[in-house]
Amino acid sequence: MKAVRKAIIPAAGLGTRMLPISATVCKEMLPIVDLPAMYYLVKEAVDSGITDILIITGRGKGIMEDFFDHSPEYEAALAQKGKSEELKTLREIASMANISFLRQRETKGLGHAVGRARSFVGDEPFVVLYGDDIIFSKTPVCRQLIDAYEKYGKAVVGVKGVPMEWVRKYSSLKVDSIEGESSLYTCTDMIEKPKAGEEFSNLSILGRVLLTPEIFDIIDSLEPGAGGEYQLTDAMKRVAREDGILALEFEGERYDLGSKIGFLKANIVKGLSHPETKDELREYIKSLAEEL
Ligand code: UTP
C-alpha cells in the first residue's frame, strides 16, 4: 500500500454566501484571529504527514500564493527590530510544505476542481480538504482518515451526523456498521443535496475525503449534477456502489468558513484560546451575554 503524501485543497469557488466581501477578498484568506483559514487547512495536512499540497485557485485569489511565500521586507524589518518570535513564525509558514497552485479556470464544481489535479496526484492515494471547512480536533482529521485507509485499504470519507435541514444542503450516506468499529462504517451509496424523502441517513460528508487515483476516470465521465455542477459526491457514489467506501465519523469541531455564522464562530473559539485575546474576549462575551 502506498503512503498518503499528497493533498488537494480546492479553493476556487466563488464564495457567494460570503458576498460582498468575497468579491474582492477570497474567503479562504479571511482571518481566524490572526491567521487565514487556508493556514489551518495546510497545517492540518502537514500535521497528518502530508508533504505535497496542491491548492486549486481561481481569479483574484493570488493572495494565497503570497501568504505561503517568503516576505523579505517583513523578515528584514523583524530581524532589524530583534523580533525573533515573529520572524520564526513567518519563516515557518513559508516552509511548511511543498505547496503548488493550479487555476481551475472555470468554476464548474468540486468534482471538476479535483479533476484538475490528476497529474499532481499520479498513481498515489490522496486527501482532499474542502477549502472552506476548518476542523479543530485533537488528532488532525486527515490523519484520522489516513489511519482508517491504512487499516482497510479503501477510500474514506469524513462524516458527521447533522440536522436534517443540513443534510439537504450537503449530502446523505447509506451505511452499514463494521464489526468491532464504533465510528467507522461501510458506505454503499450516497446522494448530493437530497430532496426531502431522498435521504439515506443524517450522515453527511463534511470537508475531508481520502481517495485513490481511480476516481479521476470517473470524474472525467461525470455529467453535471446538483446545481448544474460536476459533483465530487457523484463520483464517490460510484466508488461506494461498486467497491464500498469507508465513512469515518471523525473527532473534531467543524466550522463552515463559507458561511457568515461559521466564520464568526471560528473566530470566537480561536479568540478564546489565543494568548493575546483570550482574557479580554472572555470578559467581553460575558458582558454582552448579560444584555442578550
Ligand atoms: P462550496 O460550494 O462550499 O463553495 O464548495 P463555493 O461554491 O465557493 O460557495 P458558495 O456556495 O458560492 O458560497 C466547497 C469547496 O470547493 C471549492 C470551494 O472553494 C470550496 O472550498 N470549489 C467549489 C472549487 O474549488 N471549485 C468549484 O468550482 C466549486
Tab-separated table of N, CA, C and O in Angstrom, residues 174-254:
chain	number	residue	atom	x	y	z
A	174	LYS	N	-25.659	6.188	2.795
A	174	LYS	CA	-26.217	4.898	3.212
A	174	LYS	C	-25.065	4.092	3.779
A	174	LYS	O	-24.065	3.876	3.070
A	175	VAL	N	-25.155	3.680	5.034
A	175	VAL	CA	-24.009	2.997	5.647
A	175	VAL	C	-24.414	1.700	6.358
A	175	VAL	O	-25.560	1.539	6.764
A	176	ASP	N	-23.439	0.792	6.450
A	176	ASP	CA	-23.575	-0.424	7.256
A	176	ASP	C	-22.476	-0.408	8.302
A	176	ASP	O	-21.374	0.088	8.032
A	177	SER	N	-22.771	-0.958	9.490
A	177	SER	CA	-21.722	-0.951	10.517
A	177	SER	C	-20.638	-1.991	10.200
A	177	SER	O	-20.859	-2.939	9.445
A	178	ILE	N	-19.466	-1.782	10.786
A	178	ILE	CA	-18.345	-2.720	10.632
A	178	ILE	C	-18.075	-3.317	12.004
A	178	ILE	O	-17.966	-2.570	12.988
A	179	GLU	N	-17.978	-4.631	12.061
A	179	GLU	CA	-17.792	-5.305	13.344
A	179	GLU	C	-16.534	-4.786	14.041
A	179	GLU	O	-15.470	-4.656	13.415
A	180	GLY	N	-16.667	-4.450	15.297
A	180	GLY	CA	-15.515	-4.020	16.096
A	180	GLY	C	-15.171	-2.544	15.925
A	180	GLY	O	-14.213	-2.062	16.522
A	181	GLU	N	-15.912	-1.814	15.096
A	181	GLU	CA	-15.645	-0.385	14.891
A	181	GLU	C	-16.831	0.426	15.417
A	181	GLU	O	-17.985	0.087	15.151
A	182	SER	N	-16.534	1.524	16.142
A	182	SER	CA	-17.647	2.320	16.675
A	182	SER	C	-17.903	3.573	15.845
A	182	SER	O	-18.990	4.132	15.864
A	183	SER	N	-16.899	4.048	15.097
A	183	SER	CA	-17.109	5.276	14.332
A	183	SER	C	-16.766	5.118	12.856
A	183	SER	O	-16.668	6.090	12.132
A	184	LEU	N	-16.585	3.872	12.435
A	184	LEU	CA	-16.244	3.613	11.034
A	184	LEU	C	-17.312	2.702	10.426
A	184	LEU	O	-17.703	1.707	11.038
A	185	TYR	N	-17.786	3.070	9.223
A	185	TYR	CA	-18.863	2.323	8.560
A	185	TYR	C	-18.451	2.001	7.130
A	185	TYR	O	-17.556	2.639	6.579
A	186	THR	N	-19.156	1.055	6.529
A	186	THR	CA	-19.033	0.872	5.081
A	186	THR	C	-20.150	1.669	4.445
A	186	THR	O	-21.319	1.510	4.809
A	187	CYS	N	-19.808	2.515	3.493
A	187	CYS	CA	-20.822	3.308	2.797
A	187	CYS	C	-21.065	2.650	1.450
A	187	CYS	O	-20.120	2.415	0.687
A	188	THR	N	-22.336	2.361	1.149
A	188	THR	CA	-22.657	1.660	-0.102
A	188	THR	C	-23.387	2.560	-1.100
A	188	THR	O	-23.587	2.181	-2.250
A	189	ASP	N	-23.798	3.746	-0.648
A	189	ASP	CA	-24.461	4.690	-1.567
A	189	ASP	C	-24.455	6.071	-0.929
A	189	ASP	O	-24.306	6.199	0.302
A	190	MET	N	-24.611	7.080	-1.758
A	190	MET	CA	-24.675	8.453	-1.225
A	190	MET	C	-25.382	9.339	-2.233
A	190	MET	O	-25.502	8.994	-3.414
A	191	ILE	N	-25.855	10.485	-1.758
A	191	ILE	CA	-26.547	11.416	-2.648
A	191	ILE	C	-26.176	12.842	-2.256
A	191	ILE	O	-26.098	13.159	-1.067
A	192	GLU	N	-25.916	13.676	-3.251
A	192	GLU	CA	-25.588	15.087	-3.011
A	192	GLU	C	-26.886	15.884	-2.932
A	192	GLU	O	-27.794	15.695	-3.740
A	193	LYS	N	-26.975	16.785	-1.966
A	193	LYS	CA	-28.129	17.672	-1.789
A	193	LYS	C	-29.466	16.957	-2.049
A	193	LYS	O	-30.192	17.286	-2.995
A	194	PRO	N	-29.786	15.922	-1.222
A	194	PRO	CA	-31.031	15.179	-1.458
A	194	PRO	C	-32.267	16.045	-1.223
A	194	PRO	O	-32.238	16.953	-0.385
A	195	LYS	N	-33.315	15.755	-1.973
A	195	LYS	CA	-34.594	16.432	-1.711
A	195	LYS	C	-35.258	15.693	-0.550
A	195	LYS	O	-34.877	14.555	-0.237
A	196	ALA	N	-36.263	16.331	0.076
A	196	ALA	CA	-36.950	15.681	1.197
A	196	ALA	C	-37.452	14.317	0.737
A	196	ALA	O	-38.054	14.207	-0.335
A	197	GLY	N	-37.187	13.286	1.530
A	197	GLY	CA	-37.622	11.932	1.186
A	197	GLY	C	-36.535	11.119	0.491
A	197	GLY	O	-36.621	9.895	0.420
A	198	GLU	N	-35.521	11.778	-0.044
A	198	GLU	CA	-34.458	11.040	-0.749
A	198	GLU	C	-33.295	10.667	0.177
A	198	GLU	O	-32.366	9.974	-0.240
A	199	GLU	N	-33.311	11.157	1.428
A	199	GLU	CA	-32.159	10.962	2.316
A	199	GLU	C	-32.006	9.495	2.710
A	199	GLU	O	-32.998	8.799	2.899
A	200	PHE	N	-30.761	9.035	2.823
A	200	PHE	CA	-30.488	7.695	3.353
A	200	PHE	C	-30.358	7.756	4.877
A	200	PHE	O	-30.730	6.832	5.590
A	201	SER	N	-29.719	8.820	5.382
A	201	SER	CA	-29.454	8.960	6.822
A	201	SER	C	-29.104	10.419	7.079
A	201	SER	O	-29.079	11.231	6.154
A	202	ASN	N	-28.812	10.741	8.342
A	202	ASN	CA	-28.389	12.125	8.626
A	202	ASN	C	-26.861	12.249	8.608
A	202	ASN	O	-26.320	13.246	9.068
A	203	LEU	N	-26.171	11.223	8.087
A	203	LEU	CA	-24.710	11.315	7.966
A	203	LEU	C	-24.355	12.048	6.675
A	203	LEU	O	-24.758	11.641	5.587
A	204	SER	N	-23.612	13.149	6.823
A	204	SER	CA	-23.183	13.953	5.673
A	204	SER	C	-21.666	13.993	5.607
A	204	SER	O	-20.991	13.974	6.638
A	205	ILE	N	-21.139	14.123	4.394
A	205	ILE	CA	-19.692	14.314	4.233
A	205	ILE	C	-19.373	15.758	4.596
A	205	ILE	O	-19.988	16.680	4.076
A	206	LEU	N	-18.415	15.923	5.521
A	206	LEU	CA	-18.059	17.278	5.944
A	206	LEU	C	-16.564	17.529	5.742
A	206	LEU	O	-15.754	17.307	6.624
A	207	GLY	N	-16.214	17.979	4.569
A	207	GLY	CA	-14.918	18.632	4.382
A	207	GLY	C	-13.651	17.839	4.188
A	207	GLY	O	-12.615	18.427	3.878
A	208	ARG	N	-13.661	16.507	4.418
A	208	ARG	CA	-12.423	15.754	4.232
A	208	ARG	C	-12.742	14.405	3.596
A	208	ARG	O	-13.609	13.667	4.088
A	209	VAL	N	-11.989	14.058	2.535
A	209	VAL	CA	-12.105	12.718	1.962
A	209	VAL	C	-10.715	12.230	1.557
A	209	VAL	O	-9.823	13.042	1.280
A	210	LEU	N	-10.547	10.921	1.558
A	210	LEU	CA	-9.289	10.306	1.103
A	210	LEU	C	-9.654	9.410	-0.077
A	210	LEU	O	-10.509	8.527	0.061
A	211	LEU	N	-9.029	9.678	-1.223
A	211	LEU	CA	-9.425	8.973	-2.441
A	211	LEU	C	-8.231	8.285	-3.086
A	211	LEU	O	-7.074	8.609	-2.782
A	212	THR	N	-8.530	7.359	-3.990
A	212	THR	CA	-7.475	6.696	-4.753
A	212	THR	C	-7.579	7.196	-6.201
A	212	THR	O	-8.626	7.697	-6.620
A	213	PRO	N	-6.498	7.062	-6.982
A	213	PRO	CA	-6.470	7.709	-8.304
A	213	PRO	C	-7.520	7.203	-9.295
A	213	PRO	O	-7.774	7.871	-10.291
A	214	GLU	N	-8.152	6.051	-8.996
A	214	GLU	CA	-9.216	5.543	-9.885
A	214	GLU	C	-10.340	6.568	-10.027
A	214	GLU	O	-11.110	6.543	-10.981
A	215	ILE	N	-10.436	7.488	-9.081
A	215	ILE	CA	-11.527	8.470	-9.095
A	215	ILE	C	-11.449	9.365	-10.344
A	215	ILE	O	-12.468	9.880	-10.810
A	216	PHE	N	-10.253	9.549	-10.905
A	216	PHE	CA	-10.125	10.531	-11.998
A	216	PHE	C	-10.864	10.108	-13.267
A	216	PHE	O	-11.470	10.945	-13.938
A	217	ASP	N	-10.832	8.797	-13.602
A	217	ASP	CA	-11.588	8.354	-14.784
A	217	ASP	C	-13.080	8.578	-14.542
A	217	ASP	O	-13.820	8.944	-15.455
A	218	ILE	N	-13.516	8.345	-13.315
A	218	ILE	CA	-14.934	8.534	-13.002
A	218	ILE	C	-15.294	10.021	-13.124
A	218	ILE	O	-16.307	10.383	-13.720
A	219	ILE	N	-14.438	10.887	-12.584
A	219	ILE	CA	-14.692	12.338	-12.671
A	219	ILE	C	-14.807	12.765	-14.144
A	219	ILE	O	-15.694	13.527	-14.523
A	220	ASP	N	-13.917	12.222	-14.966
A	220	ASP	CA	-13.932	12.613	-16.392
A	220	ASP	C	-15.225	12.210	-17.088
A	220	ASP	O	-15.573	12.784	-18.115
A	221	SER	N	-15.908	11.204	-16.534
A	221	SER	CA	-17.132	10.753	-17.206
A	221	SER	C	-18.397	11.331	-16.556
A	221	SER	O	-19.512	10.961	-16.903
A	222	LEU	N	-18.212	12.260	-15.580
A	222	LEU	CA	-19.380	12.805	-14.864
A	222	LEU	C	-20.252	13.687	-15.757
A	222	LEU	O	-19.740	14.394	-16.617
A	223	GLU	N	-21.547	13.646	-15.499
A	223	GLU	CA	-22.488	14.617	-16.063
A	223	GLU	C	-22.732	15.651	-14.971
A	223	GLU	O	-22.583	15.339	-13.785
A	224	PRO	N	-23.109	16.885	-15.325
A	224	PRO	CA	-23.432	17.859	-14.276
A	224	PRO	C	-24.519	17.307	-13.347
A	224	PRO	O	-25.453	16.662	-13.805
A	225	GLY	N	-24.352	17.547	-12.039
A	225	GLY	CA	-25.319	17.041	-11.055
A	225	GLY	C	-26.050	18.180	-10.382
A	225	GLY	O	-26.391	19.187	-11.028
A	226	ALA	N	-26.234	18.066	-9.053
A	226	ALA	CA	-26.976	19.090	-8.290
A	226	ALA	C	-26.409	20.476	-8.587
A	226	ALA	O	-25.197	20.663	-8.649
A	227	GLY	N	-27.301	21.438	-8.813
A	227	GLY	CA	-26.888	22.823	-9.068
A	227	GLY	C	-26.193	23.011	-10.411
A	227	GLY	O	-25.565	24.046	-10.651
A	228	GLY	N	-26.250	21.982	-11.283
A	228	GLY	CA	-25.605	22.085	-12.599
A	228	GLY	C	-24.085	21.960	-12.522
A	228	GLY	O	-23.396	22.220	-13.509
A	229	GLU	N	-23.557	21.551	-11.341
A	229	GLU	CA	-22.107	21.455	-11.173
A	229	GLU	C	-21.640	19.994	-11.253
A	229	GLU	O	-22.421	19.067	-11.000
A	230	TYR	N	-20.361	19.794	-11.570
A	230	TYR	CA	-19.771	18.449	-11.542
A	230	TYR	C	-19.460	18.140	-10.081
A	230	TYR	O	-18.578	18.770	-9.484
A	231	GLN	N	-20.220	17.216	-9.515
A	231	GLN	CA	-20.168	16.976	-8.071
A	231	GLN	C	-19.215	15.828	-7.732
A	231	GLN	O	-19.341	14.729	-8.288
A	232	LEU	N	-18.298	16.101	-6.792
A	232	LEU	CA	-17.388	15.043	-6.338
A	232	LEU	C	-18.192	13.898	-5.718
A	232	LEU	O	-17.845	12.728	-5.851
A	233	THR	N	-19.282	14.242	-5.045
A	233	THR	CA	-20.121	13.200	-4.412
A	233	THR	C	-20.628	12.202	-5.461
A	233	THR	O	-20.708	11.004	-5.192
A	234	ASP	N	-20.959	12.683	-6.671
A	234	ASP	CA	-21.457	11.767	-7.709
A	234	ASP	C	-20.371	10.774	-8.125
A	234	ASP	O	-20.665	9.617	-8.436
A	235	ALA	N	-19.116	11.240	-8.147
A	235	ALA	CA	-18.012	10.324	-8.479
A	235	ALA	C	-17.799	9.327	-7.342
A	235	ALA	O	-17.646	8.121	-7.570
A	236	MET	N	-17.817	9.827	-6.097
A	236	MET	CA	-17.596	8.936	-4.940
A	236	MET	C	-18.752	7.933	-4.797
A	236	MET	O	-18.546	6.820	-4.316
A	237	LYS	N	-19.944	8.350	-5.228
A	237	LYS	CA	-21.105	7.445	-5.170
A	237	LYS	C	-20.828	6.180	-5.979
A	237	LYS	O	-21.153	5.073	-5.561
A	238	ARG	N	-20.183	6.363	-7.141
A	238	ARG	CA	-19.893	5.179	-7.970
A	238	ARG	C	-18.901	4.256	-7.276
A	238	ARG	O	-19.056	3.032	-7.310
A	239	VAL	N	-17.909	4.847	-6.616
A	239	VAL	CA	-16.943	4.013	-5.874
A	239	VAL	C	-17.688	3.282	-4.761
A	239	VAL	O	-17.482	2.078	-4.531
A	240	ALA	N	-18.568	4.006	-4.064
A	240	ALA	CA	-19.311	3.402	-2.950
A	240	ALA	C	-20.144	2.223	-3.437
A	240	ALA	O	-20.162	1.159	-2.820
A	241	ARG	N	-20.850	2.415	-4.558
A	241	ARG	CA	-21.730	1.355	-5.062
A	241	ARG	C	-20.938	0.151	-5.561
A	241	ARG	O	-21.357	-0.988	-5.392
A	242	GLU	N	-19.795	0.407	-6.202
A	242	GLU	CA	-19.044	-0.695	-6.820
A	242	GLU	C	-18.098	-1.396	-5.843
A	242	GLU	O	-18.059	-2.620	-5.802
A	243	ASP	N	-17.343	-0.617	-5.062
A	243	ASP	CA	-16.323	-1.224	-4.176
A	243	ASP	C	-16.647	-1.057	-2.701
A	243	ASP	O	-16.024	-1.678	-1.855
A	244	GLY	N	-17.574	-0.151	-2.377
A	244	GLY	CA	-17.773	0.247	-0.976
A	244	GLY	C	-16.685	1.238	-0.611
A	244	GLY	O	-15.535	1.144	-1.079
A	245	ILE	N	-17.065	2.238	0.150
A	245	ILE	CA	-16.128	3.272	0.575
A	245	ILE	C	-16.276	3.326	2.097
A	245	ILE	O	-17.335	2.971	2.617
A	246	LEU	N	-15.255	3.724	2.819
A	246	LEU	CA	-15.399	3.813	4.271
A	246	LEU	C	-15.947	5.191	4.653
A	246	LEU	O	-15.601	6.185	4.008
A	247	ALA	N	-16.786	5.240	5.663
A	247	ALA	CA	-17.274	6.514	6.191
A	247	ALA	C	-16.809	6.612	7.640
A	247	ALA	O	-17.152	5.755	8.459
A	248	LEU	N	-15.990	7.607	7.929
A	248	LEU	CA	-15.443	7.763	9.284
A	248	LEU	C	-16.110	8.943	9.968
A	248	LEU	O	-16.048	10.072	9.476
A	249	GLU	N	-16.778	8.655	11.100
A	249	GLU	CA	-17.346	9.738	11.909
A	249	GLU	C	-16.181	10.313	12.702
A	249	GLU	O	-15.771	9.746	13.711
A	250	PHE	N	-15.605	11.404	12.213
A	250	PHE	CA	-14.347	11.882	12.776
A	250	PHE	C	-14.560	12.639	14.085
A	250	PHE	O	-15.655	13.158	14.354
A	251	GLU	N	-13.471	12.714	14.853
A	251	GLU	CA	-13.490	13.528	16.086
A	251	GLU	C	-13.044	14.929	15.699
A	251	GLU	O	-12.038	15.105	15.013
A	252	GLY	N	-13.803	15.940	16.113
A	252	GLY	CA	-13.396	17.316	15.836
A	252	GLY	C	-14.602	18.211	15.624
A	252	GLY	O	-15.689	17.737	15.307
A	253	GLU	N	-14.382	19.512	15.807
A	253	GLU	CA	-15.437	20.520	15.635
A	253	GLU	C	-15.224	21.191	14.292
A	253	GLU	O	-14.152	21.730	14.027
A	254	ARG	N	-16.245	21.159	13.439
A	254	ARG	CA	-16.078	21.686	12.088
A	254	ARG	C	-16.775	23.049	11.968
A	254	ARG	O	-17.866	23.257	12.486
